[in-house]
Amino acid sequence: METKQYARVIVDLINDGVDKPFDYLIPAGLREQVRVGSQVIVPFRSGTVKAFVVSLEEKTSVHNPKEVLSVDSSAAGLSPEFIDLTYWVSRYFFSRWIEAIRLCLPPGRDRIKPKYDEVIFPLQTKSFLLEESSRLRKKALRQALILEYVAFAGQEGVSWDNLREKTGAGRQSLTSLVNKGFVRVDKLSQIRVPGDEKLMETDSRPGVILTGQQEKAWQAILKGFEDTQKHFLLYGITGSGKTELYFRAAEKVLSQGRTVLILVPEIALTPVIINQFRGRFAGQFSLLHSSLSPGERYDMWWRVKRGEARIVLGARSAVFAPLDNIGLIVIDEEHENTYKQEEAPRYHTRDVAKKRAVYHEALLLMGSATPSLDSYLKVQKKELKMVEMSERVEGRFLPAVQIVDMRREFQQKNRSIFSRVLLSAIKETLAGGEQVILFLNRRGFAGFQLCRVCGFVIRCPFCSVSLTYHTSPEHLQCHFCGYRSEASQICPECGSPYLRSFGLGTQKVEKEMNMRFPGVEIIRMDSDATAVKGTHFKMWKAFNEKKAQVLIGTQMVAKGLDFPGVTLVGVIAADITLHLPDFRAGERTFQLLSQVAGRAGRGEKKGKVIIQTYTPWHYSIKGAASHDYKGFIAEEAGRRSRLTYPPFSEMLLFCCSSPDEEKARYYAMKLKKRLQAGLSLTGQKAPVPVLSEPFPAPLQKKEGYYRFHIVFKGDQLHRLENEIREIVWNFRKELKKDVRVTVDFNPQMML
Ligand code: ADP
Ligand code: ZN
Ligand code: ZN
């Protein structure tokens, strides 16, 4: 029998031209060692490069192939599962194979462990650095970004690894900042116990007795261990005790000698569940956490790989944890959009988890109080089995929710950001020594025009999303289809002149609160306030210990936090997410409001929620206020299916960007023409996929890049996968460095 003497490899370079396998001859001396998945060194162009063996072949069509130079037997390499998985990820999510492979390698990727961390400290004041940063933004974006991070980190410093990852900056940018005297670099030996963890206590309560409802749900899930239907959607309202079921399932799987993967939306936002798992499964538990030091991440990864940690908890990227023999994958809060990676490869954790669950014949358990429409539709298609829990544990009630119509407040001459109802509720709560959470999602940017008299928002006639307000020249534009109209001075609905573009931030709320309630301790939690590592946890702890009475925040306060002392939750403006130019805006608003509402009344006392809005009739807001998930989702499904938006269709978002606006526009047009000409659209089964014209992205300029979008919408777009790849990959080869083209399959973010 002929032995396989050719190695088919993917080289470790990110480049469209080399995004395909290359064949190399394996010299006789290496044949024993080179396996599928091995990490090897091969000659490439004029040098050598690291590469991964994706298959062994008996023949090759390459004439005179070069030889594999060496094999690194101590490197992790890729398991057969990961070779298939990464290939699938790269095809399904239109990325390069090597980008997917890199997700499966030990963090740091280099065998030699760094002995120290380089930490960057500021040499100037925060305001100086921020000013300098905005000045540098145009000429030297990377330097500007570094300064911004360093400014916010202050004397805690930021590790260079972390900075490099976040900003994409190279050594040169750092060096020039050092030379200008803005920052200094210190080499610190690695700290192996992460700061956050030292602060946390573990929670090791023994198992509780399941409530009747939990027991029923548990019996249904147990069936999955024998059944072929192993994929579950656990729909349980906030406080219904989903975590307890995750524990049970994990215990069962571990006792069978198999391993467990637990995925959470964001590590920093889920201290409670992490502590519970850590306590319950001490000794075999491992936290894969991107903010650990590089050496520590590396150690953790190998612990998992060697099978020493049999239960792994982590955020999105942990879905690629090197676990073997997986028996259970849990996705907590499955609807969260952090599960989608926004840079290449733009994978969705749910899809990858499902793939792994199928491979390992593992149970997949996705939990949420507000399941995504995507998953809900899969329940109807019988791809997922739904298990429901509709009551809170120990008979606690869902809080009463009151909607306040801000149009009426305005008519009655109250121009403050607080309605009278909310204001008096705050007073009462503070007087009673209880705690208040005020929520305002300001991730939305000022943009849509809203009438303060009647609540009317100007929308696109074709897309049912709000039109975005532009200046110079003043106009309104749809960021889905490009439709343009004049900006209005008066409300088209009621004729009032009180149109205003909406934009309000948490800082404004804080200022108002300080003014109205001098002396009351307030914590503001948003991405500005928590830019420094560990701050979030400290704030969480302080509020939990009642060191402050009021917590003001963005969606950060909505998620996973469990404060028994909170009896009042106020939503300052529910409209902010609602009118984002994104077809998921209604769904997000519902999820967010439901979650915020779930923060109240977790303790003994009954909670109260007040939602301020200019759109009190909207089904997202009404649905959240009446805790009516089913009613909401039916309405949302109807709407999305009528407009054939995902999940009732598939979508590809092409983004063409450049620091030069004209270039970005020009290449977007060009790409559109290529796609139009190259895709065999007419031969497609009806409904034929539709390719939009290029239009400015809602977030038109991001990190110094002007962005243009092209939306491709239709059924089974993967039938065109090869054509699309070919067109885009070839197109990208022609581009200069200052123009980028990305492809996002089923984007979660249309901004
Ligand atoms: P969910 O994740 O569904 O919002 P949790 O899992 O956080 O809900 O549970 C809510 C609270 O109820 C937690 O404090 C949890 O410890 C408690 N709990 C869960 N199950 C039980 C039970 N069977 N008996 C008593 N308390 C329980
Ligand atoms: Zn439109
Ligand atoms: Zn009006």
JSON list of N, CA and C in Angstrom, two decimals, residues 26 130 168 231 358 406 488 594 656 685 718 732 735 744:
[
{"chain": "A", "resi": 26, "resn": "ILE", "atom": "N", "xyz": [6.14, 15.31, 1.91]},
{"chain": "A", "resi": 26, "resn": "ILE", "atom": "CA", "xyz": [6.67, 15.03, 3.25]},
{"chain": "A", "resi": 26, "resn": "ILE", "atom": "C", "xyz": [7.93, 14.18, 3.09]},
{"chain": "A", "resi": 130, "resn": "LEU", "atom": "N", "xyz": [-6.51, 62.67, 25.87]},
{"chain": "A", "resi": 130, "resn": "LEU", "atom": "CA", "xyz": [-7.71, 62.56, 25.05]},
{"chain": "A", "resi": 130, "resn": "LEU", "atom": "C", "xyz": [-7.73, 63.62, 23.96]},
{"chain": "A", "resi": 168, "resn": "GLY", "atom": "N", "xyz": [-5.19, 47.08, 17.05]},
{"chain": "A", "resi": 168, "resn": "GLY", "atom": "CA", "xyz": [-4.52, 46.64, 15.83]},
{"chain": "A", "resi": 168, "resn": "GLY", "atom": "C", "xyz": [-3.22, 47.39, 15.58]},
{"chain": "A", "resi": 231, "resn": "HIS", "atom": "N", "xyz": [-31.51, 19.07, 21.17]},
{"chain": "A", "resi": 231, "resn": "HIS", "atom": "CA", "xyz": [-31.28, 20.52, 21.18]},
{"chain": "A", "resi": 231, "resn": "HIS", "atom": "C", "xyz": [-32.49, 21.23, 21.76]},
{"chain": "A", "resi": 358, "resn": "VAL", "atom": "N", "xyz": [-23.64, 18.49, 17.53]},
{"chain": "A", "resi": 358, "resn": "VAL", "atom": "CA", "xyz": [-23.95, 17.40, 16.62]},
{"chain": "A", "resi": 358, "resn": "VAL", "atom": "C", "xyz": [-22.76, 16.44, 16.53]},
{"chain": "A", "resi": 406, "resn": "MET", "atom": "N", "xyz": [-44.59, 60.08, 27.49]},
{"chain": "A", "resi": 406, "resn": "MET", "atom": "CA", "xyz": [-43.82, 61.32, 27.60]},
{"chain": "A", "resi": 406, "resn": "MET", "atom": "C", "xyz": [-44.38, 62.44, 26.73]},
{"chain": "A", "resi": 488, "resn": "SER", "atom": "N", "xyz": [-37.59, 67.46, 7.65]},
{"chain": "A", "resi": 488, "resn": "SER", "atom": "CA", "xyz": [-38.82, 68.19, 7.92]},
{"chain": "A", "resi": 488, "resn": "SER", "atom": "C", "xyz": [-38.59, 69.24, 8.99]},
{"chain": "A", "resi": 594, "resn": "SER", "atom": "N", "xyz": [-37.48, 43.89, 28.82]},
{"chain": "A", "resi": 594, "resn": "SER", "atom": "CA", "xyz": [-37.87, 42.74, 29.64]},
{"chain": "A", "resi": 594, "resn": "SER", "atom": "C", "xyz": [-36.79, 42.45, 30.67]},
{"chain": "A", "resi": 656, "resn": "CYS", "atom": "N", "xyz": [-17.91, 48.25, 2.46]},
{"chain": "A", "resi": 656, "resn": "CYS", "atom": "CA", "xyz": [-16.73, 48.75, 1.78]},
{"chain": "A", "resi": 656, "resn": "CYS", "atom": "C", "xyz": [-16.32, 50.02, 2.50]},
{"chain": "A", "resi": 685, "resn": "LYS", "atom": "N", "xyz": [-34.21, 30.17, -8.18]},
{"chain": "A", "resi": 685, "resn": "LYS", "atom": "CA", "xyz": [-35.62, 29.91, -7.91]},
{"chain": "A", "resi": 685, "resn": "LYS", "atom": "C", "xyz": [-36.24, 31.15, -7.28]},
{"chain": "A", "resi": 718, "resn": "HIS", "atom": "N", "xyz": [-26.39, 30.35, 0.39]},
{"chain": "A", "resi": 718, "resn": "HIS", "atom": "CA", "xyz": [-25.20, 29.52, 0.29]},
{"chain": "A", "resi": 718, "resn": "HIS", "atom": "C", "xyz": [-25.10, 28.76, -1.02]},
{"chain": "A", "resi": 732, "resn": "ARG", "atom": "N", "xyz": [-10.89, 41.94, -3.68]},
{"chain": "A", "resi": 732, "resn": "ARG", "atom": "CA", "xyz": [-10.02, 42.43, -2.61]},
{"chain": "A", "resi": 732, "resn": "ARG", "atom": "C", "xyz": [-8.55, 42.43, -3.01]},
{"chain": "A", "resi": 735, "resn": "LEU", "atom": "N", "xyz": [-7.46, 45.69, -4.38]},
{"chain": "A", "resi": 735, "resn": "LEU", "atom": "CA", "xyz": [-7.58, 46.90, -3.58]},
{"chain": "A", "resi": 735, "resn": "LEU", "atom": "C", "xyz": [-6.27, 47.31, -2.94]},
{"chain": "A", "resi": 744, "resn": "ASP", "atom": "N", "xyz": [-20.45, 39.91, 5.80]},
{"chain": "A", "resi": 744, "resn": "ASP", "atom": "CA", "xyz": [-21.01, 39.42, 7.05]},
{"chain": "A", "resi": 744, "resn": "ASP", "atom": "C", "xyz": [-22.28, 38.63, 6.74]}
]
